[in-house]
mmCIF file of C-alpha atoms and ligand atoms in Angstrom:
data_model
loop_
_atom_site.group_PDB
_atom_site.id
_atom_site.type_symbol
_atom_site.label_atom_id
_atom_site.label_comp_id
_atom_site.label_asym_id
_atom_site.label_seq_id
_atom_site.Cartn_x
_atom_site.Cartn_y
_atom_site.Cartn_z
ATOM 1 C CA MET A 27 6.980 -11.245 201.064
ATOM 2 C CA THR A 28 5.380 -14.509 199.948
ATOM 3 C CA ALA A 29 5.572 -17.091 202.735
ATOM 4 C CA LEU A 30 5.919 -20.787 202.059
ATOM 5 C CA ILE A 31 2.754 -22.366 203.433
ATOM 6 C CA ASP A 32 2.117 -25.993 202.547
ATOM 7 C CA PRO A 33 -1.319 -27.570 201.952
ATOM 8 C CA PHE A 34 -1.536 -28.477 205.653
ATOM 9 C CA GLN A 35 -1.033 -24.868 206.762
ATOM 10 C CA ARG A 36 2.546 -25.460 207.931
ATOM 11 C CA LYS A 37 4.915 -22.553 207.448
ATOM 12 C CA ILE A 38 8.244 -23.651 205.975
ATOM 13 C CA GLU A 39 11.049 -21.662 207.594
ATOM 14 C CA TYR A 40 13.895 -24.155 207.763
ATOM 15 C CA LEU A 41 16.077 -25.642 205.006
ATOM 16 C CA ARG A 42 18.513 -28.459 205.665
ATOM 17 C CA VAL A 43 21.254 -28.530 203.068
ATOM 18 C CA SER A 44 23.289 -31.669 202.436
ATOM 19 C CA VAL A 45 26.589 -30.428 200.989
ATOM 20 C CA THR A 46 27.863 -33.912 200.209
ATOM 21 C CA ASP A 47 26.485 -37.437 200.358
ATOM 22 C CA LYS A 48 29.958 -38.792 201.119
ATOM 23 C CA CYS A 49 31.240 -39.460 204.604
ATOM 24 C CA ASN A 50 34.460 -40.460 206.319
ATOM 25 C CA TYR A 51 32.385 -42.674 208.664
ATOM 26 C CA ARG A 52 30.130 -45.594 207.907
ATOM 27 C CA CYS A 53 27.725 -45.605 210.851
ATOM 28 C CA SER A 54 25.965 -48.946 210.885
ATOM 29 C CA TYR A 55 22.453 -47.453 210.901
ATOM 30 C CA CYS A 56 23.198 -44.925 208.173
ATOM 31 C CA MET A 57 25.612 -46.157 205.518
ATOM 32 C CA PRO A 58 26.576 -49.398 203.844
ATOM 33 C CA GLU A 59 30.201 -50.370 204.416
ATOM 34 C CA GLU A 60 31.220 -49.497 200.875
ATOM 35 C CA GLY A 61 29.798 -45.942 201.164
ATOM 36 C CA ALA A 62 26.747 -44.297 199.694
ATOM 37 C CA HIS A 63 27.901 -43.719 196.142
ATOM 38 C CA PRO A 64 31.187 -45.532 195.760
ATOM 39 C CA GLU A 65 31.365 -44.680 192.078
ATOM 40 C CA GLY A 66 31.563 -40.942 192.924
ATOM 41 C CA ARG A 67 30.078 -38.307 190.624
ATOM 42 C CA TYR A 68 31.331 -34.977 191.893
ATOM 43 C CA THR A 69 30.147 -32.960 188.886
ATOM 44 C CA GLU A 70 26.569 -33.657 189.876
ATOM 45 C CA TYR A 71 27.029 -31.768 193.126
ATOM 46 C CA LEU A 72 25.746 -28.247 193.359
ATOM 47 C CA ASP A 73 28.642 -25.827 193.636
ATOM 48 C CA TYR A 74 28.711 -23.187 196.365
ATOM 49 C CA ASP A 75 27.270 -20.457 194.147
ATOM 50 C CA GLU A 76 24.384 -22.729 193.166
ATOM 51 C CA ILE A 77 23.687 -23.662 196.783
ATOM 52 C CA THR A 78 23.802 -19.996 197.796
ATOM 53 C CA ARG A 79 21.434 -19.026 195.008
ATOM 54 C CA ILE A 80 18.894 -21.628 196.119
ATOM 55 C CA ILE A 81 19.205 -20.556 199.760
ATOM 56 C CA LYS A 82 18.764 -16.910 198.740
ATOM 57 C CA ALA A 83 15.542 -17.802 196.930
ATOM 58 C CA PHE A 84 14.304 -19.702 199.989
ATOM 59 C CA SER A 85 15.223 -16.817 202.285
ATOM 60 C CA GLU A 86 13.190 -14.424 200.175
ATOM 61 C CA LEU A 87 10.277 -16.813 200.678
ATOM 62 C CA GLY A 88 10.547 -16.757 204.468
ATOM 63 C CA VAL A 89 13.214 -19.364 205.285
ATOM 64 C CA TRP A 90 15.617 -17.941 207.875
ATOM 65 C CA LYS A 91 17.165 -21.048 209.339
ATOM 66 C CA ILE A 92 19.733 -23.133 207.452
ATOM 67 C CA ARG A 93 21.486 -26.297 208.573
ATOM 68 C CA LEU A 94 24.533 -27.598 206.720
ATOM 69 C CA THR A 95 24.676 -31.354 206.871
ATOM 70 C CA GLY A 96 25.556 -34.383 204.756
ATOM 71 C CA GLY A 97 27.052 -36.988 204.549
ATOM 72 C CA GLU A 98 29.822 -35.340 206.466
ATOM 73 C CA PRO A 99 29.866 -31.616 205.658
ATOM 74 C CA LEU A 100 33.390 -31.097 206.969
ATOM 75 C CA ILE A 101 34.869 -33.268 204.236
ATOM 76 C CA ARG A 102 33.600 -30.914 201.540
ATOM 77 C CA LYS A 103 36.450 -28.618 200.552
ATOM 78 C CA ASN A 104 36.502 -25.124 201.976
ATOM 79 C CA LEU A 105 33.170 -25.229 203.788
ATOM 80 C CA PRO A 106 33.812 -21.866 205.534
ATOM 81 C CA GLN A 107 33.582 -20.230 202.113
ATOM 82 C CA LEU A 108 30.025 -21.510 201.677
ATOM 83 C CA VAL A 109 29.179 -20.380 205.206
ATOM 84 C CA GLN A 110 30.460 -16.899 204.378
ATOM 85 C CA GLN A 111 28.324 -16.753 201.258
ATOM 86 C CA ILE A 112 25.229 -17.785 203.232
ATOM 87 C CA SER A 113 26.055 -15.341 206.039
ATOM 88 C CA ALA A 114 26.025 -12.532 203.516
ATOM 89 C CA LEU A 115 22.328 -13.209 202.791
ATOM 90 C CA PRO A 116 20.481 -10.664 204.939
ATOM 91 C CA LEU A 117 17.382 -12.774 205.544
ATOM 92 C CA VAL A 118 19.246 -15.830 206.862
ATOM 93 C CA THR A 119 19.707 -15.385 210.601
ATOM 94 C CA ASP A 120 20.696 -18.849 211.758
ATOM 95 C CA ILE A 121 23.324 -21.145 210.217
ATOM 96 C CA ALA A 122 23.675 -24.432 212.077
ATOM 97 C CA LEU A 123 25.942 -27.366 211.348
ATOM 98 C CA SER A 124 25.490 -31.133 211.784
ATOM 99 C CA THR A 125 28.735 -33.056 211.890
ATOM 100 C CA ASN A 126 30.357 -36.210 213.169
ATOM 101 C CA ALA A 127 33.074 -33.836 214.516
ATOM 102 C CA GLU A 128 36.076 -35.933 213.465
ATOM 103 C CA HIS A 129 37.450 -32.814 211.729
ATOM 104 C CA LEU A 130 35.777 -30.202 213.895
ATOM 105 C CA ALA A 131 38.734 -29.331 216.098
ATOM 106 C CA GLU A 132 40.703 -28.069 213.048
ATOM 107 C CA GLN A 133 37.799 -26.259 211.410
ATOM 108 C CA ALA A 134 35.673 -24.882 214.270
ATOM 109 C CA LEU A 135 37.247 -21.453 214.470
ATOM 110 C CA ALA A 136 37.107 -20.797 210.720
ATOM 111 C CA LEU A 137 33.500 -21.986 210.615
ATOM 112 C CA LYS A 138 32.515 -19.855 213.580
ATOM 113 C CA GLU A 139 34.202 -16.791 212.088
ATOM 114 C CA ALA A 140 32.463 -17.453 208.776
ATOM 115 C CA GLY A 141 29.078 -17.426 210.519
ATOM 116 C CA VAL A 142 28.109 -20.852 211.887
ATOM 117 C CA THR A 143 25.994 -20.130 214.934
ATOM 118 C CA ARG A 144 25.697 -23.560 216.518
ATOM 119 C CA THR A 145 26.387 -27.208 215.991
ATOM 120 C CA ASN A 146 24.882 -30.657 216.406
ATOM 121 C CA ILE A 147 27.298 -33.531 216.796
ATOM 122 C CA SER A 148 26.628 -37.253 216.433
ATOM 123 C CA LEU A 149 28.067 -39.339 219.236
ATOM 124 C CA ASP A 150 26.742 -42.825 219.875
ATOM 125 C CA SER A 151 29.252 -44.158 222.380
ATOM 126 C CA LEU A 152 31.901 -43.024 224.833
ATOM 127 C CA ASP A 153 33.717 -46.322 224.575
ATOM 128 C CA PRO A 154 36.484 -45.903 221.951
ATOM 129 C CA VAL A 155 36.298 -49.511 220.748
ATOM 130 C CA LYS A 156 32.537 -49.512 220.455
ATOM 131 C CA PHE A 157 32.643 -46.058 218.844
ATOM 132 C CA GLU A 158 35.063 -47.308 216.233
ATOM 133 C CA ARG A 159 32.844 -50.325 215.580
ATOM 134 C CA ILE A 160 29.596 -48.336 215.220
ATOM 135 C CA THR A 161 31.169 -45.753 212.917
ATOM 136 C CA ARG A 162 33.402 -48.332 211.186
ATOM 137 C CA GLY A 163 36.621 -46.449 211.780
ATOM 138 C CA GLY A 164 35.803 -43.310 213.776
ATOM 139 C CA ASN A 165 38.234 -41.866 216.289
ATOM 140 C CA LEU A 166 36.484 -41.037 219.577
ATOM 141 C CA ASN A 167 39.293 -38.823 220.886
ATOM 142 C CA LYS A 168 39.115 -36.585 217.828
ATOM 143 C CA VAL A 169 35.368 -36.259 218.214
ATOM 144 C CA LEU A 170 35.612 -35.375 221.898
ATOM 145 C CA ALA A 171 38.292 -32.791 221.030
ATOM 146 C CA GLY A 172 35.939 -31.423 218.351
ATOM 147 C CA ILE A 173 33.157 -31.047 220.921
ATOM 148 C CA ASP A 174 35.460 -29.185 223.302
ATOM 149 C CA ARG A 175 36.607 -26.935 220.490
ATOM 150 C CA ALA A 176 33.006 -26.122 219.497
ATOM 151 C CA PHE A 177 32.489 -24.861 223.053
ATOM 152 C CA ALA A 178 35.783 -22.980 223.054
ATOM 153 C CA VAL A 179 34.955 -20.998 219.911
ATOM 154 C CA GLY A 180 31.375 -20.350 221.048
ATOM 155 C CA MET A 181 29.501 -22.470 218.503
ATOM 156 C CA THR A 182 26.762 -22.904 221.057
ATOM 157 C CA PRO A 183 24.518 -24.424 222.131
ATOM 158 C CA VAL A 184 26.368 -27.645 221.395
ATOM 159 C CA LYS A 185 23.900 -30.464 220.902
ATOM 160 C CA VAL A 186 24.973 -34.076 220.855
ATOM 161 C CA ASN A 187 22.750 -36.638 219.152
ATOM 162 C CA MET A 188 22.861 -40.281 220.150
ATOM 163 C CA VAL A 189 21.003 -42.865 218.084
ATOM 164 C CA VAL A 190 19.973 -45.419 220.696
ATOM 165 C CA MET A 191 20.410 -49.062 219.662
ATOM 166 C CA LYS A 192 19.175 -51.938 221.802
ATOM 167 C CA GLN A 193 22.135 -54.268 221.503
ATOM 168 C CA THR A 194 24.809 -51.663 220.903
ATOM 169 C CA ASN A 195 24.627 -48.628 223.170
ATOM 170 C CA PHE A 196 21.381 -48.811 225.163
ATOM 171 C CA ASP A 197 23.460 -49.532 228.263
ATOM 172 C CA GLU A 198 25.419 -46.316 227.749
ATOM 173 C CA ILE A 199 22.515 -43.915 228.318
ATOM 174 C CA PRO A 200 23.567 -43.164 231.941
ATOM 175 C CA THR A 201 27.229 -42.631 230.939
ATOM 176 C CA MET A 202 26.198 -40.279 228.154
ATOM 177 C CA LEU A 203 23.935 -38.380 230.553
ATOM 178 C CA ASP A 204 26.778 -37.897 233.017
ATOM 179 C CA TYR A 205 29.098 -36.711 230.254
ATOM 180 C CA ALA A 206 26.510 -34.235 228.920
ATOM 181 C CA LEU A 207 25.619 -32.867 232.350
ATOM 182 C CA ASP A 208 29.262 -32.408 233.185
ATOM 183 C CA LYS A 209 29.996 -30.493 229.965
ATOM 184 C CA GLY A 210 26.732 -28.541 229.698
ATOM 185 C CA ILE A 211 25.886 -30.308 226.432
ATOM 186 C CA ASN A 212 22.306 -30.569 225.193
ATOM 187 C CA LEU A 213 21.991 -34.294 224.661
ATOM 188 C CA ARG A 214 19.297 -35.757 222.449
ATOM 189 C CA PHE A 215 18.451 -39.414 222.215
ATOM 190 C CA ILE A 216 17.097 -40.448 218.836
ATOM 191 C CA GLU A 217 14.984 -43.457 217.897
ATOM 192 C CA THR A 218 16.505 -45.447 215.059
ATOM 193 C CA MET A 219 14.549 -44.744 211.886
ATOM 194 C CA PRO A 220 13.837 -47.303 209.159
ATOM 195 C CA ILE A 221 15.856 -45.431 206.595
ATOM 196 C CA GLY A 222 19.355 -45.229 205.304
ATOM 197 C CA THR A 223 21.451 -48.297 205.593
ATOM 198 C CA ALA A 224 21.565 -50.999 202.953
ATOM 199 C CA GLY A 225 20.818 -54.567 203.806
ATOM 200 C CA ILE A 226 20.999 -54.410 207.600
ATOM 201 C CA SER A 227 17.813 -54.621 209.552
ATOM 202 C CA VAL A 228 18.469 -51.513 211.612
ATOM 203 C CA MET A 229 15.099 -51.827 213.244
ATOM 204 C CA ASP A 230 16.211 -54.955 215.124
ATOM 205 C CA GLU A 231 18.089 -52.391 217.211
ATOM 206 C CA TYR A 232 15.066 -50.121 217.689
ATOM 207 C CA VAL A 233 14.369 -48.720 221.158
ATOM 208 C CA SER A 234 11.330 -46.485 221.711
ATOM 209 C CA ALA A 235 11.544 -42.967 223.134
ATOM 210 C CA ASP A 236 9.431 -44.083 226.100
ATOM 211 C CA GLN A 237 11.934 -46.840 226.955
ATOM 212 C CA ILE A 238 14.761 -44.309 226.692
ATOM 213 C CA LEU A 239 12.895 -41.887 228.918
ATOM 214 C CA GLU A 240 12.433 -44.565 231.570
ATOM 215 C CA ILE A 241 16.208 -45.031 231.808
ATOM 216 C CA ILE A 242 16.791 -41.270 231.948
ATOM 217 C CA LYS A 243 14.199 -40.855 234.725
ATOM 218 C CA HIS A 244 15.728 -43.689 236.645
ATOM 219 C CA HIS A 245 19.184 -42.108 236.352
ATOM 220 C CA VAL A 246 18.408 -38.475 237.176
ATOM 221 C CA GLY A 247 15.308 -39.016 239.339
ATOM 222 C CA SER A 248 13.250 -35.989 240.289
ATOM 223 C CA ASP A 249 15.805 -33.644 238.745
ATOM 224 C CA LEU A 250 14.239 -34.223 235.323
ATOM 225 C CA LEU A 251 11.976 -31.262 234.594
ATOM 226 C CA PRO A 252 9.862 -31.167 231.398
ATOM 227 C CA MET A 253 10.109 -27.889 229.545
ATOM 228 C CA LEU A 254 8.239 -26.246 226.729
ATOM 229 C CA ASP A 255 10.802 -24.496 224.584
ATOM 230 C CA LYS A 256 9.689 -24.607 220.977
ATOM 231 C CA GLN A 257 12.765 -22.831 219.658
ATOM 232 C CA GLU A 258 15.047 -25.232 221.485
ATOM 233 C CA ALA A 259 13.015 -28.362 220.990
ATOM 234 C CA GLY A 260 12.181 -28.709 217.288
ATOM 235 C CA PRO A 261 10.998 -32.294 217.080
ATOM 236 C CA ALA A 262 12.364 -33.253 220.527
ATOM 237 C CA ARG A 263 10.606 -33.612 223.868
ATOM 238 C CA VAL A 264 12.946 -31.583 226.059
ATOM 239 C CA TYR A 265 13.766 -31.742 229.766
ATOM 240 C CA ARG A 266 15.859 -29.562 231.989
ATOM 241 C CA ILE A 267 17.950 -31.084 234.726
ATOM 242 C CA SER A 268 17.894 -29.130 237.959
ATOM 243 C CA GLY A 269 21.328 -27.834 238.890
ATOM 244 C CA SER A 270 22.703 -28.119 235.331
ATOM 245 C CA LYS A 271 22.647 -25.972 232.205
ATOM 246 C CA ALA A 272 22.195 -29.065 230.074
ATOM 247 C CA LYS A 273 18.921 -29.964 228.422
ATOM 248 C CA ILE A 274 17.986 -33.500 227.552
ATOM 249 C CA GLY A 275 15.788 -34.302 224.555
ATOM 250 C CA VAL A 276 14.168 -37.425 223.199
ATOM 251 C CA ILE A 277 13.273 -37.619 219.535
ATOM 252 C CA SER A 278 10.520 -40.102 218.793
ATOM 253 C CA ALA A 279 10.467 -39.933 215.017
ATOM 254 C CA VAL A 280 9.030 -43.441 214.804
ATOM 255 C CA SER A 281 6.812 -44.080 217.837
ATOM 256 C CA GLN A 282 5.260 -40.628 217.901
ATOM 257 C CA HIS A 283 5.671 -38.591 214.755
ATOM 258 C CA PHE A 284 5.727 -34.804 214.932
ATOM 259 C CA CYS A 285 4.743 -34.168 211.324
ATOM 260 C CA GLU A 286 1.932 -31.738 212.150
ATOM 261 C CA THR A 287 4.529 -29.152 213.207
ATOM 262 C CA CYS A 288 7.024 -29.891 210.419
ATOM 263 C CA ASN A 289 8.555 -26.623 209.217
ATOM 264 C CA ARG A 290 11.382 -27.951 207.067
ATOM 265 C CA VAL A 291 12.440 -29.285 203.684
ATOM 266 C CA ARG A 292 15.775 -30.702 202.565
ATOM 267 C CA LEU A 293 18.127 -29.917 199.687
ATOM 268 C CA THR A 294 20.292 -32.808 198.558
ATOM 269 C CA ALA A 295 23.898 -32.339 197.464
ATOM 270 C CA ARG A 296 22.765 -33.064 193.912
ATOM 271 C CA GLY A 297 20.159 -30.324 193.966
ATOM 272 C CA GLU A 298 16.925 -32.167 194.634
ATOM 273 C CA LEU A 299 14.423 -30.736 197.061
ATOM 274 C CA ALA A 300 13.181 -33.501 199.369
ATOM 275 C CA LEU A 301 9.818 -32.575 200.788
ATOM 276 C CA CYS A 302 9.661 -35.170 203.572
ATOM 277 C CA LEU A 303 12.292 -37.354 205.227
ATOM 278 C CA GLY A 304 10.037 -40.376 205.017
ATOM 279 C CA GLN A 305 8.505 -39.956 201.553
ATOM 280 C CA GLU A 306 10.056 -40.245 198.144
ATOM 281 C CA ASP A 307 8.802 -36.932 196.758
ATOM 282 C CA MET A 308 11.667 -34.860 195.389
ATOM 283 C CA VAL A 309 11.799 -31.912 193.036
ATOM 284 C CA ASP A 310 14.820 -31.338 190.831
ATOM 285 C CA LEU A 311 16.191 -27.808 191.215
ATOM 286 C CA ARG A 312 19.581 -28.408 189.598
ATOM 287 C CA THR A 313 18.294 -28.839 186.035
ATOM 288 C CA PRO A 314 16.315 -25.571 185.927
ATOM 289 C CA LEU A 315 19.150 -23.791 187.721
ATOM 290 C CA ARG A 316 21.697 -24.933 185.158
ATOM 291 C CA ALA A 317 19.238 -24.128 182.346
ATOM 292 C CA GLY A 318 19.387 -20.495 183.457
ATOM 293 C CA VAL A 319 16.101 -19.812 185.247
ATOM 294 C CA SER A 320 15.556 -16.341 186.648
ATOM 295 C CA ASP A 321 15.292 -15.736 190.395
ATOM 296 C CA ASP A 322 11.514 -15.370 190.123
ATOM 297 C CA GLU A 323 11.210 -18.595 188.141
ATOM 298 C CA LEU A 324 13.310 -20.402 190.747
ATOM 299 C CA LYS A 325 11.045 -19.115 193.510
ATOM 300 C CA ASN A 326 7.975 -20.257 191.585
ATOM 301 C CA ILE A 327 9.450 -23.757 191.262
ATOM 302 C CA ILE A 328 10.023 -23.778 195.032
ATOM 303 C CA ILE A 329 6.480 -22.535 195.759
ATOM 304 C CA ALA A 330 5.048 -25.261 193.489
ATOM 305 C CA ALA A 331 7.228 -27.877 195.226
ATOM 306 C CA ILE A 332 6.019 -26.868 198.695
ATOM 307 C CA ALA A 333 2.453 -27.336 197.458
ATOM 308 C CA ARG A 334 3.385 -31.039 197.085
ATOM 309 C CA LYS A 335 4.718 -31.532 200.627
ATOM 310 C CA PRO A 336 3.215 -34.729 202.032
ATOM 311 C CA GLU A 337 1.189 -34.602 205.233
ATOM 312 C CA ARG A 338 3.363 -37.047 207.171
ATOM 313 C CA HIS A 339 5.749 -39.972 207.029
ATOM 314 C CA HIS A 340 4.780 -43.550 207.862
ATOM 315 C CA PHE A 341 7.872 -44.792 209.693
ATOM 316 C CA ASN A 342 5.835 -46.392 212.459
ATOM 317 C CA GLU A 343 3.549 -48.343 210.133
ATOM 318 C CA ASN A 344 6.564 -49.279 207.956
ATOM 319 C CA ARG A 345 9.017 -50.134 210.723
ATOM 320 C CA HIS A 346 10.185 -53.299 209.037
ATOM 321 C CA ASN A 347 10.162 -51.913 205.574
ATOM 322 C CA ILE A 348 13.531 -50.168 205.474
ATOM 323 C CA GLN A 349 13.747 -47.310 203.000
ATOM 324 C CA PHE A 350 16.821 -47.731 200.872
ATOM 325 C CA ARG A 351 16.845 -44.038 200.336
ATOM 326 C CA GLN A 352 20.134 -42.767 201.690
ATOM 327 C CA MET A 353 20.076 -40.708 204.870
ATOM 328 C CA VAL A 354 23.323 -39.112 203.712
ATOM 329 C CA SER A 355 21.569 -37.557 200.707
ATOM 330 C CA LEU A 356 18.799 -36.206 202.866
ATOM 331 C CA GLY A 357 21.000 -34.902 205.659
ATOM 332 C CA GLY A 358 19.140 -36.480 208.565
HETATM 333 N N1 SAM B 420 27.461 -36.719 209.349
HETATM 334 C C1 SAM B 420 26.732 -35.805 210.152
HETATM 335 C C2 SAM B 420 26.349 -36.424 211.477
HETATM 336 O O1 SAM B 420 26.476 -37.640 211.625
HETATM 337 O O2 SAM B 420 25.908 -35.676 212.360
HETATM 338 C C3 SAM B 420 25.497 -35.227 209.489
HETATM 339 C C4 SAM B 420 24.632 -36.149 208.650
HETATM 340 S S1 SAM B 420 23.819 -37.465 209.535
HETATM 341 C C5 SAM B 420 22.952 -38.265 208.197
HETATM 342 C C6 SAM B 420 22.559 -36.581 210.415
HETATM 343 C C7 SAM B 420 21.907 -37.317 211.543
HETATM 344 O O3 SAM B 420 21.167 -38.407 211.042
HETATM 345 C C8 SAM B 420 22.867 -37.886 212.581
HETATM 346 O O4 SAM B 420 22.530 -37.389 213.869
HETATM 347 C C9 SAM B 420 22.620 -39.373 212.508
HETATM 348 O O5 SAM B 420 22.784 -39.981 213.754
HETATM 349 C C10 SAM B 420 21.201 -39.429 212.008
HETATM 350 N N2 SAM B 420 20.833 -40.710 211.399
HETATM 351 C C11 SAM B 420 21.370 -41.310 210.316
HETATM 352 N N3 SAM B 420 20.748 -42.487 210.052
HETATM 353 C C12 SAM B 420 19.775 -42.632 210.991
HETATM 354 C C13 SAM B 420 18.791 -43.615 211.264
HETATM 355 N N4 SAM B 420 18.658 -44.722 210.514
HETATM 356 N N5 SAM B 420 17.974 -43.425 212.328
HETATM 357 C C14 SAM B 420 18.086 -42.321 213.114
HETATM 358 N N6 SAM B 420 18.984 -41.339 212.892
HETATM 359 C C15 SAM B 420 19.827 -41.492 211.855
HETATM 360 FE FE1 SF4 B 421 28.393 -40.323 208.250
HETATM 361 FE FE2 SF4 B 421 26.723 -38.976 209.816
HETATM 362 FE FE3 SF4 B 421 25.861 -41.121 208.421
HETATM 363 FE FE4 SF4 B 421 27.525 -41.484 210.425
HETATM 364 S S1 SF4 B 421 25.443 -40.645 210.560
HETATM 365 S S2 SF4 B 421 27.706 -42.421 208.385
HETATM 366 S S3 SF4 B 421 28.764 -39.693 210.361
HETATM 367 S S4 SF4 B 421 26.552 -39.223 207.588
#
């Protein structure tokens, strides 16, 4: 089987698939208040058969790990059907989900039965008023119920991602730690990235991973034990807490990039292949797909695209140069 190896000798094994660039939330660091594409152009979205065909091609080129993301994937109609189609692909062995969890409680069981193995949930505050403000309308209780339901149906490990913002939720790191340790959640603190939102200087809120780590160390003391778990970690620095099942991660996308181990590319809801979160390079797969390419031709387009994968992003150097590229198209 041909493997996807990029020009920097990185093996691409992971595809993140944005199933919609729409979202029921408007997180301040991610989306403008009016939404990503208020005009709406649903016909441009890949349908489930098209998405499955692209994933099948990737899987035959060595990709085994898929993450469904968005926008908010749970607002796309009948997501379990897509999960079932992907589950039927023999070479895909891991189907993860990223969600804001507002609708997870209702859908968790169907998604689990369709084949979702595990889930990442965004949660930036445990204060309902602040949560509603950050997300511009989110309901904290529904999200917490969604997290509990993910555990109940066995969509584990459950990871919770918190984007840490200096003036907004920096003070909540200890509360979030206590919540995660109590529930056995793998909590990951994420540096705000200069991408996504329109017009707001998100980087005024930037806190570095080292600052976050200081607070964590202060809170849990000598119980914080660094661990080397590549499968678990991905781009995170991960720590175990003695006496708890929970793992704590810090993702330093800006202050310390991890591009040399990048193993992923992203498929947008409109069928473009984004080769790097922080670079504009995209390859259109929808046009050839709709023009009737064969499976082999599709794979050749993918192989040629991977040959264009950039070496790294430049978030750190461009901290104050916000990319107006939408995070919701890229799927985080
Ligand atoms: N709606 C789902 C969710 O929120 O989990 C999936 C899509 S969301 C774009 C994926 C991830 O990107 C979330 O964890 C979110 O916090 C993160 N994200 C969005 N904008 C970001 C930014 N400017 N900096 C850091 N992380 C960001
Ligand atoms: Fe929606 Fe997720 Fe972006 Fe928040 S981070 S606006 S939940 S896509």
